[in-house]
Phi, psi and omega in degrees: 000131183269129179272134176274143178296150181294333180216163179263112183296331183289325183258341182074020183250149176291152178291132177219109185295345183269355181244128176266116182285137176269127181294130178244121182287155181301318180298324181294313178299321180297320180296319181295315180298319182293312180300319179299316181295317182294317181295321182292327183261307186295318183285345177302322178289338180267001175081023183253149177252135186231135173260123185255125185279073177249145175276180181295144177073015178078012180263132181289123180280121183293339182282347178270142180292141177285147180300140180281141179263139174233186178228156176214153179273144171289126183245154174250120183200175174275134181239127184232142174252135184227163175226142182255136179233153178288140177220171180234123178276135178180200177262162181295167179300131183295149172243152185266135174257123180254147175277171184218142174084200180262164177129171183243137178289125180244353177192144176229142176301137184296150175300135181090349180279159178251132180242127182247180184307130176086348180272151183285138177262327173200176178231143176238124184051037180064021174257130183295137172241101186275164178266133172237156180261139177169176180254350182237120178285164173286119182242008181202169173285134177261098177204159183107139183296126175063030172303136186243139175167167179290330177295325176295323179297323177301314180296314181299314181296318182290318179295322176298317180295332178276000175098012180266144178278109181259004180076190181267127178273139177302147182276156175303138182096343180283141179263129179236160178258115180263131182236123176230162180278131181296318180297319179299318183297322184283326190258353190293336180298340181266358183289143174265345181136155176237157187326315183269313188279314179063026182216161178264158182206136178249119178090155181273346184232157184282138173290334180264003179252192180289339188283150168241160184280114179280155177287137179285348185246322186237134179296139179267358175263214181275345182288153178272167178300139178088359177223154183290144178288141177299143180290135178284172178295137186292349184265024178302137186295148178298142178085003183279354177075228183289125179270336179171150181208165178188173181250121180283163182296338181281357181090005178267143177267124182252124182228130176270123187238141172262124181286127179260165177299130181094350179278153167242163181233131181280077181282164175304323179295321179291321177300318178296322178295320177299318179298317180295321179293320179297318177299317179298325181273359177077028177243163182305135183274078183262338186077006180247138177233146178226176184304328182275358185273336182218163171244126180253118177230172188288342181180192178299151184229156171250131181284118182272317180195164178258140178250359180220172178234161174302134182100348177284157174293144186287332184282070182195168174299127185253314186218156166248129184231157175231172172291160181279343180272140178280158178215173179238134174252136182231131175268117184245139176305135182302330181286343182256348188289344182296338180273357182257130182236146174303131181096350179299139176282135178225170176234131179253125177262119182280166180303332179276005178092355180288134176263127185238134179289141181207179178213159179284120181264337181193147177237121182299155180254353181246129176266133181242142178290144179297155183301326182287343183086352179252149178098179183284152171300150184245148174241136182274127176248131180255132183238132177244158187268141176295320177235096183301336180297339181294338181239027183298325186279351183250130174266325177204149180186151171283137182223171174245134180244122180265114177261134177280119181268335179205140179226133174245119187261135175062040181257161176278133181227151174221161173300145180301330182291354178273349183287141173242131174277115184280145181300324181278001178109152180083194183232161178213175176233144174259119179288163180299337179278357177097359181275136178262127183240125177290140180226159172256132183261155178229233184293137174247125180201138174056038177080005180243156178227138176285132180227155174206153180158160179295136178091358178246122181220163178303131180096344177299133180264128183237158182277136176239160177252125182259000000 
């Protein structure tokens, strides 16, 4: 009589005549052990939790079902790793709008309202002060034939956008003759304002434009006082500013100006457009504009709060305004901000779970210590939305912003569960045909791993463990 051993050394299980053991081949056991090890270690970096079916002491229990094998195709795609940080949805930091000149505030745009191009932002002595878009504020009175400057360009561009015919503006490099009154030039610094302009101005020409301030008494060109300056050669280079000037016998200052890129010219057609616009706004149709007549900001604004009341003097802070588009501010550790660049694509997760596309609009340059005094200094990163309508219903909210820390473009990827830890070291993949191919791994993100190696190509079907 042959005695059976009390246990099976291969399986480590006690003999049980009522259980029929299923033969497990070495490659199958090896695949299960490898997948378990890879999932436990590799997926930890991907943020996944894995339950590994091992019995006590590392012995596979035959009574537990073996993991089912599936297949997946090797894909070529962009793979990105991201990190999420807390952010706050709201409007940009408010900026202050100050009044100019003399007068009394008689109306302010309501808090929470939106003001667009051509609409009044406030009133002075019951005169409308409209909003215009631009990068250069009005810093002088705009009057005089062919006055040249970037502030003139702001007026021309805005009136054209509002539907007024401003005529043809001279091209950069073209020389024009600017004529101003000599008496006006000398005395304007003492002006308190005139019905339409309401502002003071020193000199007939802009310090920031092509013009220079000509003398009201003596010609600054070759001409003598009391006579017109000889006209310079028409080929004066663009950007050269004043080409020549002098004082005519009529008391007018004549200056030859070269139009630079970004300049506008106060042509007769533009003056007529200003008059029509003034009539439409119910103010005297003088064709003259000054610093107190308009407010120039970068675009439409939302009124955040009022800094003045009706009856206050206008020469003071009047309103705080923000842009009309919402944005997200994120406090980032100063040591981590170096990986964030203006224009980077990000994803904002709203409180309702919706993911909205956005981009980095600005990265602060100053690091500030946290309020608690503990922790790393923080830098403020501003994020704007690709489609602002996606957050139209929210004025403020806590959000999560996912920043991409690394991206691999056009790489081959497989599920992490397809990796096999090879006995000789490294990792491999088992093809659907049963062949094991060694691979080199790269970035792991979102349950996928970057792979490369001979014998692995896009579309290859590999075995995964589910």
